[in-house]
Amino acid sequence: MTTATYTSVTEAAVKRAIPMNVFRQSAPLTAICLENRELVGPGGIGTVRHLVFDTSAGPYPFLEGQSAGIIPPGQDANGKPYKLRLYSIASTRHGDTGDGKTFSLCVRQLEYAHPETGETVYGVCSTYLCGLEVGAEVKVTGPTGKAMLLPDDPTATIIMMATGTGIAPFRAHLWRMFRENNPDYQFRGSAWLIFGIPTTPNILYREELEDFQQHANFRLTYAISREQKNAKGGRMYIQDRVAEHVAELWDLLQRDNTHVFICGLRGMEDGIDAAFAGHVAQFGVDWPEYRTALEKAHRWHVETY
């Protein structure tokens, strides 16, 4: 993996200034689709696309961990314009091209059976984005969100837990930590990604993630539910991996500059909480109370859907 040096006169200025809703639904930015490629390998489940958008009409300032709003064209059944959808940005503030004029998204096409008719229903915005042609215009709002911002401390311990497209903000974090050579942010801490996916072909950004393992301070752990077994012989989900490593994770949490980030399906939270609660009880620790303290200290970051 190549390492590029990024310089920007605005780098120091935006370091702690958090841009919020620079563009709104009433006055969105018109971005241009530069890239739309499939991330799921042959034999995988569903479709997930990596999209890159040109924001030269902006600028569109954002920080790693923020989200962009996309306004799909058309109207709903009531004749009203479709509401915007939020997607975690999957690139650093410099974008995939490094010039600060793009941002990227990781989008899974939503598909489900109608509860009454059984008819296949496709998500409005996700289908729109997954089918975008290069050169197409897109209406963008935002950026928004503060919960998933990477801490400024370059010596921090960063623990990331993701399922599916929840990998998006962590791709941004990992590029920030390991791929870019930023004068104001030289990461010297440690990072651990625990990534839950159904099959090996569904490992999004697999080549990038595994290439990051050349860095001694990055650790990658998969939970591949349809291929791996947990301790009880059932499917291996992310909460099972957390339970396997909970003693080590708990030790890491004792460091004042350890941050936990959780992104993906909302159902993952309960299992992660259960794993920690079961472990810390032996120390007389009330896990919900301890987790609340971590949240107040801005060390426990969650964005689930």
PDB file of C-alpha atoms in Angstrom, residues 35-254:
ATOM      1  CA  GLU A  35     -16.822   5.912  -9.190  1.00  0.00           C
ATOM      2  CA  ASN A  36     -19.328   3.156  -8.427  1.00  0.00           C
ATOM      3  CA  ARG A  37     -17.845  -0.301  -7.885  1.00  0.00           C
ATOM      4  CA  GLU A  38     -18.942  -3.552  -6.305  1.00  0.00           C
ATOM      5  CA  LEU A  39     -17.387  -4.549  -2.984  1.00  0.00           C
ATOM      6  CA  VAL A  40     -18.968  -7.989  -2.545  1.00  0.00           C
ATOM      7  CA  GLY A  41     -16.964 -10.777  -4.123  1.00  0.00           C
ATOM      8  CA  PRO A  42     -18.289 -13.664  -6.243  1.00  0.00           C
ATOM      9  CA  GLY A  43     -20.545 -15.935  -4.205  1.00  0.00           C
ATOM     10  CA  GLY A  44     -21.241 -13.262  -1.613  1.00  0.00           C
ATOM     11  CA  ILE A  45     -24.612 -12.121  -0.324  1.00  0.00           C
ATOM     12  CA  GLY A  46     -26.297  -9.007  -1.689  1.00  0.00           C
ATOM     13  CA  THR A  47     -24.649  -6.006  -3.262  1.00  0.00           C
ATOM     14  CA  VAL A  48     -22.569  -3.294  -1.616  1.00  0.00           C
ATOM     15  CA  ARG A  49     -21.110  -0.459  -3.648  1.00  0.00           C
ATOM     16  CA  HIS A  50     -18.210   1.904  -3.063  1.00  0.00           C
ATOM     17  CA  LEU A  51     -19.095   5.320  -4.440  1.00  0.00           C
ATOM     18  CA  VAL A  52     -16.838   8.339  -4.849  1.00  0.00           C
ATOM     19  CA  PHE A  53     -18.293  11.818  -5.349  1.00  0.00           C
ATOM     20  CA  ASP A  54     -16.669  14.972  -6.672  1.00  0.00           C
ATOM     21  CA  THR A  55     -17.433  17.950  -4.410  1.00  0.00           C
ATOM     22  CA  SER A  56     -15.627  20.612  -6.443  1.00  0.00           C
ATOM     23  CA  ALA A  57     -18.829  22.668  -6.499  1.00  0.00           C
ATOM     24  CA  GLY A  58     -18.518  22.973  -2.719  1.00  0.00           C
ATOM     25  CA  PRO A  59     -16.287  22.876  -0.834  1.00  0.00           C
ATOM     26  CA  TYR A  60     -17.762  20.111   1.331  1.00  0.00           C
ATOM     27  CA  PRO A  61     -15.749  20.087   4.579  1.00  0.00           C
ATOM     28  CA  PHE A  62     -16.064  17.075   6.893  1.00  0.00           C
ATOM     29  CA  LEU A  63     -14.150  15.057   9.458  1.00  0.00           C
ATOM     30  CA  GLU A  64     -13.596  11.326   9.719  1.00  0.00           C
ATOM     31  CA  GLY A  65     -16.652   9.720  11.322  1.00  0.00           C
ATOM     32  CA  GLN A  66     -19.245  12.150   9.996  1.00  0.00           C
ATOM     33  CA  SER A  67     -22.154  11.344   7.675  1.00  0.00           C
ATOM     34  CA  ALA A  68     -23.456  12.774   4.419  1.00  0.00           C
ATOM     35  CA  GLY A  69     -27.112  13.184   3.522  1.00  0.00           C
ATOM     36  CA  ILE A  70     -28.303  12.010   0.098  1.00  0.00           C
ATOM     37  CA  ILE A  71     -31.574  13.257  -1.413  1.00  0.00           C
ATOM     38  CA  PRO A  72     -32.995  10.652  -3.801  1.00  0.00           C
ATOM     39  CA  PRO A  73     -34.924  12.064  -6.757  1.00  0.00           C
ATOM     40  CA  GLY A  74     -38.653  11.545  -7.114  1.00  0.00           C
ATOM     41  CA  GLN A  75     -41.674  11.490  -4.832  1.00  0.00           C
ATOM     42  CA  ASP A  76     -43.235   9.085  -2.374  1.00  0.00           C
ATOM     43  CA  ALA A  77     -46.749   7.595  -2.566  1.00  0.00           C
ATOM     44  CA  ASN A  78     -48.158  10.818  -1.111  1.00  0.00           C
ATOM     45  CA  GLY A  79     -46.577  12.985  -3.762  1.00  0.00           C
ATOM     46  CA  LYS A  80     -43.999  14.440  -1.423  1.00  0.00           C
ATOM     47  CA  PRO A  81     -40.268  14.557  -2.226  1.00  0.00           C
ATOM     48  CA  TYR A  82     -38.339  11.653  -0.782  1.00  0.00           C
ATOM     49  CA  LYS A  83     -36.636  12.362   2.515  1.00  0.00           C
ATOM     50  CA  LEU A  84     -32.879  12.420   2.654  1.00  0.00           C
ATOM     51  CA  ARG A  85     -30.948   9.388   3.914  1.00  0.00           C
ATOM     52  CA  LEU A  86     -27.767   9.590   5.964  1.00  0.00           C
ATOM     53  CA  TYR A  87     -24.709   7.491   5.126  1.00  0.00           C
ATOM     54  CA  SER A  88     -21.434   7.297   7.022  1.00  0.00           C
ATOM     55  CA  ILE A  89     -18.599   8.784   5.005  1.00  0.00           C
ATOM     56  CA  ALA A  90     -16.035   6.107   4.116  1.00  0.00           C
ATOM     57  CA  SER A  91     -13.084   8.391   3.374  1.00  0.00           C
ATOM     58  CA  THR A  92     -10.920  10.867   5.230  1.00  0.00           C
ATOM     59  CA  ARG A  93     -11.379  14.604   4.876  1.00  0.00           C
ATOM     60  CA  HIS A  94      -8.923  14.399   1.967  1.00  0.00           C
ATOM     61  CA  GLY A  95     -11.022  11.865   0.054  1.00  0.00           C
ATOM     62  CA  ASP A  96      -9.780   8.832  -1.846  1.00  0.00           C
ATOM     63  CA  THR A  97      -7.865  11.066  -4.263  1.00  0.00           C
ATOM     64  CA  GLY A  98      -6.156  13.075  -1.530  1.00  0.00           C
ATOM     65  CA  ASP A  99      -7.067  16.515  -2.859  1.00  0.00           C
ATOM     66  CA  GLY A 100      -9.919  17.272  -0.473  1.00  0.00           C
ATOM     67  CA  LYS A 101     -12.420  17.450  -3.329  1.00  0.00           C
ATOM     68  CA  THR A 102     -14.167  14.091  -2.938  1.00  0.00           C
ATOM     69  CA  PHE A 103     -15.903  11.923  -0.381  1.00  0.00           C
ATOM     70  CA  SER A 104     -16.822   8.248  -0.498  1.00  0.00           C
ATOM     71  CA  LEU A 105     -19.765   6.141   0.652  1.00  0.00           C
ATOM     72  CA  CYS A 106     -20.242   2.431   1.279  1.00  0.00           C
ATOM     73  CA  VAL A 107     -23.846   1.523   0.385  1.00  0.00           C
ATOM     74  CA  ARG A 108     -25.693  -1.775   0.638  1.00  0.00           C
ATOM     75  CA  GLN A 109     -28.786  -2.108  -1.506  1.00  0.00           C
ATOM     76  CA  LEU A 110     -31.665  -2.585   0.898  1.00  0.00           C
ATOM     77  CA  GLU A 111     -33.897  -5.486  -0.089  1.00  0.00           C
ATOM     78  CA  TYR A 112     -36.618  -7.155   1.966  1.00  0.00           C
ATOM     79  CA  ALA A 113     -39.925  -9.009   1.669  1.00  0.00           C
ATOM     80  CA  HIS A 114     -43.088  -6.981   2.262  1.00  0.00           C
ATOM     81  CA  PRO A 115     -44.608  -8.261   5.537  1.00  0.00           C
ATOM     82  CA  GLU A 116     -48.097  -8.543   4.043  1.00  0.00           C
ATOM     83  CA  THR A 117     -47.675  -9.345   0.370  1.00  0.00           C
ATOM     84  CA  GLY A 118     -44.302 -11.064   0.425  1.00  0.00           C
ATOM     85  CA  GLU A 119     -43.315  -8.913  -2.534  1.00  0.00           C
ATOM     86  CA  THR A 120     -39.652  -7.914  -2.737  1.00  0.00           C
ATOM     87  CA  VAL A 121     -39.184  -4.292  -1.748  1.00  0.00           C
ATOM     88  CA  TYR A 122     -36.064  -2.325  -2.593  1.00  0.00           C
ATOM     89  CA  GLY A 123     -34.813   0.639  -0.592  1.00  0.00           C
ATOM     90  CA  VAL A 124     -35.411   3.910  -2.403  1.00  0.00           C
ATOM     91  CA  CYS A 125     -32.134   5.705  -1.723  1.00  0.00           C
ATOM     92  CA  SER A 126     -29.859   2.664  -1.580  1.00  0.00           C
ATOM     93  CA  THR A 127     -31.188   1.405  -4.931  1.00  0.00           C
ATOM     94  CA  TYR A 128     -30.746   4.869  -6.406  1.00  0.00           C
ATOM     95  CA  LEU A 129     -27.147   5.082  -5.243  1.00  0.00           C
ATOM     96  CA  CYS A 130     -26.185   1.535  -6.149  1.00  0.00           C
ATOM     97  CA  GLY A 131     -27.452   2.131  -9.682  1.00  0.00           C
ATOM     98  CA  LEU A 132     -25.743   5.496 -10.213  1.00  0.00           C
ATOM     99  CA  GLU A 133     -23.764   5.941 -13.395  1.00  0.00           C
ATOM    100  CA  VAL A 134     -20.430   7.712 -13.423  1.00  0.00           C
ATOM    101  CA  GLY A 135     -21.062  11.369 -14.234  1.00  0.00           C
ATOM    102  CA  ALA A 136     -24.499  11.480 -12.605  1.00  0.00           C
ATOM    103  CA  GLU A 137     -25.392  14.417 -10.366  1.00  0.00           C
ATOM    104  CA  VAL A 138     -26.379  13.808  -6.730  1.00  0.00           C
ATOM    105  CA  LYS A 139     -27.923  16.184  -4.190  1.00  0.00           C
ATOM    106  CA  VAL A 140     -25.940  16.116  -0.944  1.00  0.00           C
ATOM    107  CA  THR A 141     -26.562  17.623   2.496  1.00  0.00           C
ATOM    108  CA  GLY A 142     -24.470  17.753   5.651  1.00  0.00           C
ATOM    109  CA  PRO A 143     -22.045  16.816   6.873  1.00  0.00           C
ATOM    110  CA  THR A 144     -23.520  15.788  10.213  1.00  0.00           C
ATOM    111  CA  GLY A 145     -22.635  13.785  13.300  1.00  0.00           C
ATOM    112  CA  LYS A 146     -20.171  13.989  16.187  1.00  0.00           C
ATOM    113  CA  ALA A 147     -20.489  10.558  17.805  1.00  0.00           C
ATOM    114  CA  MET A 148     -17.920   8.750  15.651  1.00  0.00           C
ATOM    115  CA  LEU A 149     -15.170  11.363  15.435  1.00  0.00           C
ATOM    116  CA  LEU A 150     -11.649  10.011  15.772  1.00  0.00           C
ATOM    117  CA  PRO A 151      -9.913  11.507  18.828  1.00  0.00           C
ATOM    118  CA  ASP A 152      -7.045  13.907  18.207  1.00  0.00           C
ATOM    119  CA  ASP A 153      -4.711  11.946  20.518  1.00  0.00           C
ATOM    120  CA  PRO A 154      -2.237  10.131  18.201  1.00  0.00           C
ATOM    121  CA  THR A 155      -1.267   7.761  21.032  1.00  0.00           C
ATOM    122  CA  ALA A 156      -4.822   6.547  21.692  1.00  0.00           C
ATOM    123  CA  THR A 157      -5.947   2.922  21.625  1.00  0.00           C
ATOM    124  CA  ILE A 158      -8.774   2.631  19.105  1.00  0.00           C
ATOM    125  CA  ILE A 159     -11.082  -0.402  19.266  1.00  0.00           C
ATOM    126  CA  MET A 160     -13.513  -0.638  16.335  1.00  0.00           C
ATOM    127  CA  MET A 161     -16.423  -3.084  16.115  1.00  0.00           C
ATOM    128  CA  ALA A 162     -18.323  -3.191  12.827  1.00  0.00           C
ATOM    129  CA  THR A 163     -20.924  -5.230  11.014  1.00  0.00           C
ATOM    130  CA  GLY A 164     -21.456  -4.941   7.248  1.00  0.00           C
ATOM    131  CA  THR A 165     -21.475  -1.381   5.963  1.00  0.00           C
ATOM    132  CA  GLY A 166     -20.708  -0.238   9.495  1.00  0.00           C
ATOM    133  CA  ILE A 167     -17.126  -0.529   8.252  1.00  0.00           C
ATOM    134  CA  ALA A 168     -17.525   2.841   6.469  1.00  0.00           C
ATOM    135  CA  PRO A 169     -16.371   5.224   9.235  1.00  0.00           C
ATOM    136  CA  PHE A 170     -13.606   2.801  10.208  1.00  0.00           C
ATOM    137  CA  ARG A 171     -12.211   2.816   6.695  1.00  0.00           C
ATOM    138  CA  ALA A 172     -11.943   6.588   7.130  1.00  0.00           C
ATOM    139  CA  HIS A 173     -10.294   6.161  10.529  1.00  0.00           C
ATOM    140  CA  LEU A 174      -7.807   3.591   9.240  1.00  0.00           C
ATOM    141  CA  TRP A 175      -6.830   5.702   6.251  1.00  0.00           C
ATOM    142  CA  ARG A 176      -6.318   8.623   8.612  1.00  0.00           C
ATOM    143  CA  MET A 177      -4.173   6.518  10.954  1.00  0.00           C
ATOM    144  CA  PHE A 178      -2.173   4.411   8.540  1.00  0.00           C
ATOM    145  CA  ARG A 179      -2.447   5.495   4.912  1.00  0.00           C
ATOM    146  CA  GLU A 180      -2.078   9.240   4.971  1.00  0.00           C
ATOM    147  CA  ASN A 181       1.047  11.037   6.104  1.00  0.00           C
ATOM    148  CA  ASN A 182      -0.498  14.021   7.864  1.00  0.00           C
ATOM    149  CA  PRO A 183       1.926  16.561   9.370  1.00  0.00           C
ATOM    150  CA  ASP A 184      -0.422  17.291  12.284  1.00  0.00           C
ATOM    151  CA  TYR A 185      -1.446  13.700  13.034  1.00  0.00           C
ATOM    152  CA  GLN A 186       1.139  10.928  13.180  1.00  0.00           C
ATOM    153  CA  PHE A 187      -0.641   7.939  14.705  1.00  0.00           C
ATOM    154  CA  ARG A 188       1.515   6.118  17.283  1.00  0.00           C
ATOM    155  CA  GLY A 189      -1.208   4.344  19.234  1.00  0.00           C
ATOM    156  CA  SER A 190      -2.812   0.996  18.492  1.00  0.00           C
ATOM    157  CA  ALA A 191      -5.943   0.037  16.562  1.00  0.00           C
ATOM    158  CA  TRP A 192      -8.003  -3.147  16.621  1.00  0.00           C
ATOM    159  CA  LEU A 193     -10.859  -3.855  14.216  1.00  0.00           C
ATOM    160  CA  ILE A 194     -13.365  -6.633  14.930  1.00  0.00           C
ATOM    161  CA  PHE A 195     -15.456  -7.037  11.771  1.00  0.00           C
ATOM    162  CA  GLY A 196     -18.617  -9.133  11.491  1.00  0.00           C
ATOM    163  CA  ILE A 197     -19.710 -10.358   8.047  1.00  0.00           C
ATOM    164  CA  PRO A 198     -21.746 -13.356   6.801  1.00  0.00           C
ATOM    165  CA  THR A 199     -19.267 -14.853   4.312  1.00  0.00           C
ATOM    166  CA  THR A 200     -15.683 -14.317   3.186  1.00  0.00           C
ATOM    167  CA  PRO A 201     -16.762 -12.651  -0.101  1.00  0.00           C
ATOM    168  CA  ASN A 202     -18.661 -10.127   2.052  1.00  0.00           C
ATOM    169  CA  ILE A 203     -15.481  -8.779   3.666  1.00  0.00           C
ATOM    170  CA  LEU A 204     -15.759  -5.207   2.449  1.00  0.00           C
ATOM    171  CA  TYR A 205     -12.461  -3.499   1.570  1.00  0.00           C
ATOM    172  CA  ARG A 206     -10.698  -6.798   2.329  1.00  0.00           C
ATOM    173  CA  GLU A 207      -7.507  -5.998   0.409  1.00  0.00           C
ATOM    174  CA  GLU A 208      -7.147  -2.652   2.159  1.00  0.00           C
ATOM    175  CA  LEU A 209      -7.852  -4.054   5.616  1.00  0.00           C
ATOM    176  CA  GLU A 210      -5.424  -6.921   5.283  1.00  0.00           C
ATOM    177  CA  ASP A 211      -2.778  -4.627   3.836  1.00  0.00           C
ATOM    178  CA  PHE A 212      -3.032  -2.477   6.960  1.00  0.00           C
ATOM    179  CA  GLN A 213      -1.760  -5.478   8.891  1.00  0.00           C
ATOM    180  CA  GLN A 214       1.742  -4.579   7.749  1.00  0.00           C
ATOM    181  CA  HIS A 215       1.566  -2.068  10.591  1.00  0.00           C
ATOM    182  CA  ALA A 216       2.519  -3.686  13.876  1.00  0.00           C
ATOM    183  CA  ASN A 217       0.035  -1.503  15.767  1.00  0.00           C
ATOM    184  CA  PHE A 218      -3.004  -2.671  13.765  1.00  0.00           C
ATOM    185  CA  ARG A 219      -4.938  -5.833  14.549  1.00  0.00           C
ATOM    186  CA  LEU A 220      -7.726  -7.359  12.442  1.00  0.00           C
ATOM    187  CA  THR A 221     -10.225  -9.955  13.680  1.00  0.00           C
ATOM    188  CA  TYR A 222     -13.074 -11.348  11.585  1.00  0.00           C
ATOM    189  CA  ALA A 223     -16.353 -12.872  12.739  1.00  0.00           C
ATOM    190  CA  ILE A 224     -17.664 -14.716   9.668  1.00  0.00           C
ATOM    191  CA  SER A 225     -21.075 -15.944  10.781  1.00  0.00           C
ATOM    192  CA  ARG A 226     -21.833 -18.489   8.052  1.00  0.00           C
ATOM    193  CA  GLU A 227     -18.372 -20.015   7.975  1.00  0.00           C
ATOM    194  CA  GLN A 228     -17.028 -19.910  11.538  1.00  0.00           C
ATOM    195  CA  LYS A 229     -18.354 -21.444  14.752  1.00  0.00           C
ATOM    196  CA  ASN A 230     -18.503 -19.903  18.202  1.00  0.00           C
ATOM    197  CA  ALA A 231     -17.593 -21.700  21.415  1.00  0.00           C
ATOM    198  CA  LYS A 232     -21.052 -23.289  21.604  1.00  0.00           C
ATOM    199  CA  GLY A 233     -20.952 -24.560  18.020  1.00  0.00           C
ATOM    200  CA  GLY A 234     -23.302 -21.900  16.697  1.00  0.00           C
ATOM    201  CA  ARG A 235     -22.657 -19.167  14.185  1.00  0.00           C
ATOM    202  CA  MET A 236     -19.793 -16.807  14.916  1.00  0.00           C
ATOM    203  CA  TYR A 237     -21.158 -13.299  15.354  1.00  0.00           C
ATOM    204  CA  ILE A 238     -19.292 -10.185  16.422  1.00  0.00           C
ATOM    205  CA  GLN A 239     -20.512 -10.492  20.014  1.00  0.00           C
ATOM    206  CA  ASP A 240     -18.966 -13.982  20.129  1.00  0.00           C
ATOM    207  CA  ARG A 241     -15.586 -12.553  19.103  1.00  0.00           C
ATOM    208  CA  VAL A 242     -15.953  -9.869  21.747  1.00  0.00           C
ATOM    209  CA  ALA A 243     -16.715 -12.566  24.331  1.00  0.00           C
ATOM    210  CA  GLU A 244     -13.597 -14.503  23.236  1.00  0.00           C
ATOM    211  CA  HIS A 245     -11.373 -11.467  23.757  1.00  0.00           C
ATOM    212  CA  VAL A 246     -13.314  -9.717  26.516  1.00  0.00           C
ATOM    213  CA  ALA A 247     -10.574 -10.054  29.146  1.00  0.00           C
ATOM    214  CA  GLU A 248      -8.074  -8.328  26.858  1.00  0.00           C
ATOM    215  CA  LEU A 249     -10.599  -5.723  25.785  1.00  0.00           C
ATOM    216  CA  TRP A 250     -11.412  -4.982  29.416  1.00  0.00           C
ATOM    217  CA  ASP A 251      -7.726  -4.509  30.194  1.00  0.00           C
ATOM    218  CA  LEU A 252      -7.434  -2.071  27.295  1.00  0.00           C
ATOM    219  CA  LEU A 253     -10.407  -0.098  28.615  1.00  0.00           C
ATOM    220  CA  GLN A 254      -8.436   0.605  31.784  1.00  0.00           C
TER     221      GLN A 254
END
